[in-house]
Amino acid sequence: MTHPAPQLTQHAKGLAQLIELAAAVPLAPAVDHFYFLRHGQTPRNALRIFQSYDEPLSDLGLQQAALAAAVLANEPIRSIVCSDARRAFDTAHTVAAPLKLTPVAREVLRERHFGCLVGTSSVDIDWACAPEGGETLAQFVDRKRAALDAALQEPAPVLIVAHGGTLYVLAALLNVPVDAAVLGNAQPLRFDRAADGRWGVRALRAADGSIAAVA
């Protein structure tokens, strides 16, 4: 007896398209490792709502940023490049303080602009959508590819502080699978290129062995 193949959700279909678009022109950084940090949690993150660029960090998000700063203070980071959206900008400055660095904020590292969807539920986000007044998926992937390539040309090792959508595109550009362990708010990540040229990612942990981000 045969069974029908399970139907993919809109999220899964859109994410597959994002990966396909990114893989068409992979990223080839000259560096052999770098760091990435998604911003801390915001009130609309918690509510699963598409948010605008001026959304602030929540109290939990501020705690997450401080924990990430403690972990990254032990890393040999020389440059920090961040999205200029408030949540990423503030996270980057919290992390930069113990490193005694000044983050470089760039508009091109902002999250995807979802246009008319801002303020609505993002529970089953459809990456393949083309929202009125927003970016198409292809436009978003192209913007991120150029922005990430430019960020990784800063003095290495580089820390990029940006968004969940940025992480999805970055991983696809490097052919790296992502899972819940690396997608959390303010979870410090290290990307490394192996001897065979393939990239991998790992979550950095606090001194006690715990994942840096708090739930």
Coordinates of C-alpha atoms in Angstrom, one line a residue:
M1 CA 0.0 0.0 0.0
T2 CA 1.4 3.4 -1.0
H3 CA 0.9 6.6 1.0
P4 CA 0.7 10.1 -0.5
A5 CA 3.7 12.2 0.1
P6 CA 3.2 14.7 3.0
Q7 CA 2.2 18.2 1.9
L8 CA 4.8 20.9 2.5
T9 CA 3.7 24.0 4.4
Q10 CA 4.0 27.4 2.8
H11 CA 6.9 28.0 5.1
A12 CA 8.7 24.9 3.9
K13 CA 8.0 25.6 0.2
G14 CA 9.2 29.2 0.5
L15 CA 12.3 28.2 2.4
A16 CA 13.1 25.7 -0.3
Q17 CA 12.8 28.4 -2.9
L18 CA 15.1 30.7 -0.8
I19 CA 17.7 27.9 -0.7
E20 CA 17.5 27.4 -4.4
L21 CA 17.9 31.1 -5.2
A22 CA 20.9 31.4 -2.9
A23 CA 22.6 28.3 -4.1
A24 CA 22.5 29.6 -7.7
V25 CA 25.3 32.0 -6.9
P26 CA 27.0 30.8 -3.7
L27 CA 29.1 33.0 -1.5
A28 CA 32.9 32.5 -1.5
P29 CA 34.4 34.4 1.4
A30 CA 38.2 34.9 1.4
V31 CA 38.2 34.2 5.2
D32 CA 38.2 30.8 6.8
H33 CA 36.0 31.7 9.7
F34 CA 33.6 34.4 10.9
Y35 CA 30.9 35.0 13.5
F36 CA 27.2 35.7 13.2
L37 CA 24.7 36.9 15.8
R38 CA 20.9 37.2 15.4
H39 CA 19.5 40.2 17.4
G40 CA 17.9 39.7 20.8
Q41 CA 14.2 39.0 21.2
T42 CA 11.7 41.8 20.6
P43 CA 8.1 42.0 21.8
R44 CA 6.8 41.2 18.3
N45 CA 9.3 38.2 18.0
A46 CA 7.5 36.8 21.0
L47 CA 4.1 37.3 19.5
R48 CA 5.2 36.0 16.0
I49 CA 4.3 39.2 14.2
F50 CA 6.1 40.9 11.2
Q51 CA 7.8 43.9 12.7
S52 CA 9.1 47.3 11.5
Y53 CA 12.7 48.4 11.6
D54 CA 12.3 50.5 14.8
E55 CA 11.1 47.6 17.0
P56 CA 13.1 47.6 20.3
L57 CA 14.5 44.7 22.2
S58 CA 12.3 43.3 25.0
D59 CA 13.7 42.9 28.5
L60 CA 14.5 39.3 27.6
G61 CA 16.2 40.5 24.4
L62 CA 18.4 42.8 26.5
Q63 CA 19.4 39.9 28.7
Q64 CA 20.1 37.8 25.7
A65 CA 22.3 40.4 24.2
A66 CA 24.3 40.7 27.5
L67 CA 24.8 37.0 27.6
A68 CA 26.0 36.9 24.0
A69 CA 28.4 39.8 24.8
A70 CA 29.9 37.7 27.6
V71 CA 30.5 34.8 25.3
L72 CA 31.8 36.8 22.4
A73 CA 34.2 38.8 24.6
N74 CA 36.5 35.8 24.5
E75 CA 36.6 35.6 20.7
P76 CA 39.3 37.4 18.6
I77 CA 36.8 39.6 16.7
R78 CA 38.3 42.6 14.9
S79 CA 35.2 44.0 13.1
I80 CA 31.5 44.2 13.8
V81 CA 29.1 44.9 11.0
C82 CA 25.4 45.1 11.8
S83 CA 22.0 45.9 10.4
D84 CA 20.8 49.4 11.2
A85 CA 17.4 48.2 12.4
R86 CA 17.1 49.1 16.0
R87 CA 17.0 45.6 17.4
A88 CA 20.2 44.5 15.6
F89 CA 21.9 47.9 16.2
D90 CA 21.3 47.8 19.9
T91 CA 22.4 44.1 20.1
A92 CA 25.6 44.9 18.2
H93 CA 26.5 47.8 20.5
T94 CA 25.9 45.6 23.6
V95 CA 28.3 43.0 22.2
A96 CA 30.8 45.6 21.0
A97 CA 31.3 47.2 24.4
P98 CA 33.6 44.5 26.0
L99 CA 35.4 44.1 22.7
K100 CA 36.1 47.8 22.6
L101 CA 34.9 48.0 19.0
T102 CA 32.5 50.3 17.1
P103 CA 29.9 48.5 15.0
V104 CA 29.5 49.6 11.4
A105 CA 25.7 49.8 10.7
R106 CA 24.5 49.1 7.2
E107 CA 20.9 49.5 5.9
V108 CA 21.5 46.7 3.4
L109 CA 21.7 44.2 6.3
R110 CA 18.2 44.9 7.4
E111 CA 15.6 42.1 7.5
R112 CA 13.4 41.5 4.5
H113 CA 10.9 44.2 4.0
F114 CA 7.5 42.5 4.1
G115 CA 5.5 45.6 3.1
C116 CA 1.8 45.3 3.8
L117 CA 2.4 42.2 6.0
V118 CA 4.1 44.3 8.7
G119 CA 1.9 44.0 11.8
T120 CA 0.3 40.7 10.8
S121 CA 1.0 37.2 12.0
S122 CA 4.2 35.5 10.9
V123 CA 3.4 32.1 12.4
D124 CA 3.6 30.3 9.1
I125 CA 5.8 32.7 7.2
D126 CA 5.8 32.2 3.4
W127 CA 9.2 33.2 2.2
A128 CA 8.0 32.9 -1.4
C129 CA 5.3 35.6 -1.0
A130 CA 5.5 38.9 -2.9
P131 CA 3.9 41.4 -0.4
E132 CA 2.6 44.6 -1.7
G133 CA 5.0 47.4 -0.9
G134 CA 7.8 44.9 0.0
E135 CA 10.6 42.9 -1.4
T136 CA 10.2 39.7 -3.5
L137 CA 12.2 36.7 -2.3
A138 CA 14.7 37.1 -5.2
Q139 CA 15.3 40.8 -4.4
F140 CA 15.9 39.9 -0.8
V141 CA 18.4 37.1 -1.5
D142 CA 20.3 39.3 -4.0
R143 CA 20.5 42.1 -1.5
K144 CA 21.7 39.8 1.3
R145 CA 24.3 38.2 -1.0
A146 CA 25.9 41.5 -1.8
A147 CA 25.6 42.8 1.8
L148 CA 27.2 39.7 3.3
D149 CA 29.9 39.6 0.8
A150 CA 30.8 43.3 1.6
A151 CA 30.6 42.6 5.4
L152 CA 33.0 39.7 5.1
Q153 CA 35.6 42.0 3.5
E154 CA 36.1 43.9 6.7
P155 CA 39.2 43.2 8.8
A156 CA 38.8 39.6 10.0
P157 CA 37.6 37.9 12.1
V158 CA 34.2 39.6 11.4
L159 CA 31.1 39.5 13.5
I160 CA 27.8 40.1 11.6
V161 CA 24.8 41.1 13.7
A162 CA 21.6 40.9 11.8
H163 CA 18.3 38.9 11.5
G164 CA 16.8 35.5 11.2
G165 CA 16.2 36.0 7.5
T166 CA 19.8 36.9 7.0
L167 CA 20.9 33.7 8.7
Y168 CA 18.7 31.6 6.4
V169 CA 20.2 33.3 3.3
L170 CA 23.8 33.1 4.7
A171 CA 23.5 29.4 5.5
A172 CA 22.0 28.7 2.0
L173 CA 24.8 30.7 0.3
L174 CA 27.4 28.5 2.1
N175 CA 25.4 25.3 1.8
V176 CA 25.1 24.9 5.5
P177 CA 22.0 23.3 7.1
V178 CA 20.4 25.2 10.0
D179 CA 18.3 23.9 12.8
A180 CA 16.8 25.1 16.1
A181 CA 20.2 25.1 17.8
V182 CA 21.5 27.9 15.7
L183 CA 18.3 29.9 15.0
G184 CA 17.6 31.3 18.4
N185 CA 17.6 35.0 19.3
A186 CA 21.1 36.2 20.3
Q187 CA 22.7 32.8 19.9
P188 CA 26.4 33.5 19.0
L189 CA 27.5 31.4 16.0
R190 CA 30.9 30.6 14.5
F191 CA 31.1 29.6 10.8
D192 CA 34.3 27.7 9.8
R193 CA 35.6 26.5 6.4
A194 CA 37.0 23.0 6.5
A195 CA 40.1 21.8 4.6
D196 CA 37.8 20.4 1.8
G197 CA 36.3 23.8 1.3
R198 CA 32.9 23.0 2.9
W199 CA 31.5 25.3 5.6
G200 CA 30.0 24.4 8.9
V201 CA 28.4 26.3 11.8
R202 CA 28.4 25.8 15.5
A203 CA 26.7 27.5 18.4
L204 CA 29.1 29.0 20.9
R205 CA 28.6 28.2 24.5
A206 CA 29.0 30.0 27.8
A207 CA 31.8 29.1 30.2
D208 CA 29.4 26.7 32.1
G209 CA 28.8 24.8 28.8
S210 CA 25.2 26.1 28.3
I211 CA 24.0 27.7 25.1
A212 CA 24.5 31.4 25.3
A213 CA 20.9 32.4 24.4
V214 CA 18.2 32.2 27.0
A215 CA 14.7 31.0 26.2

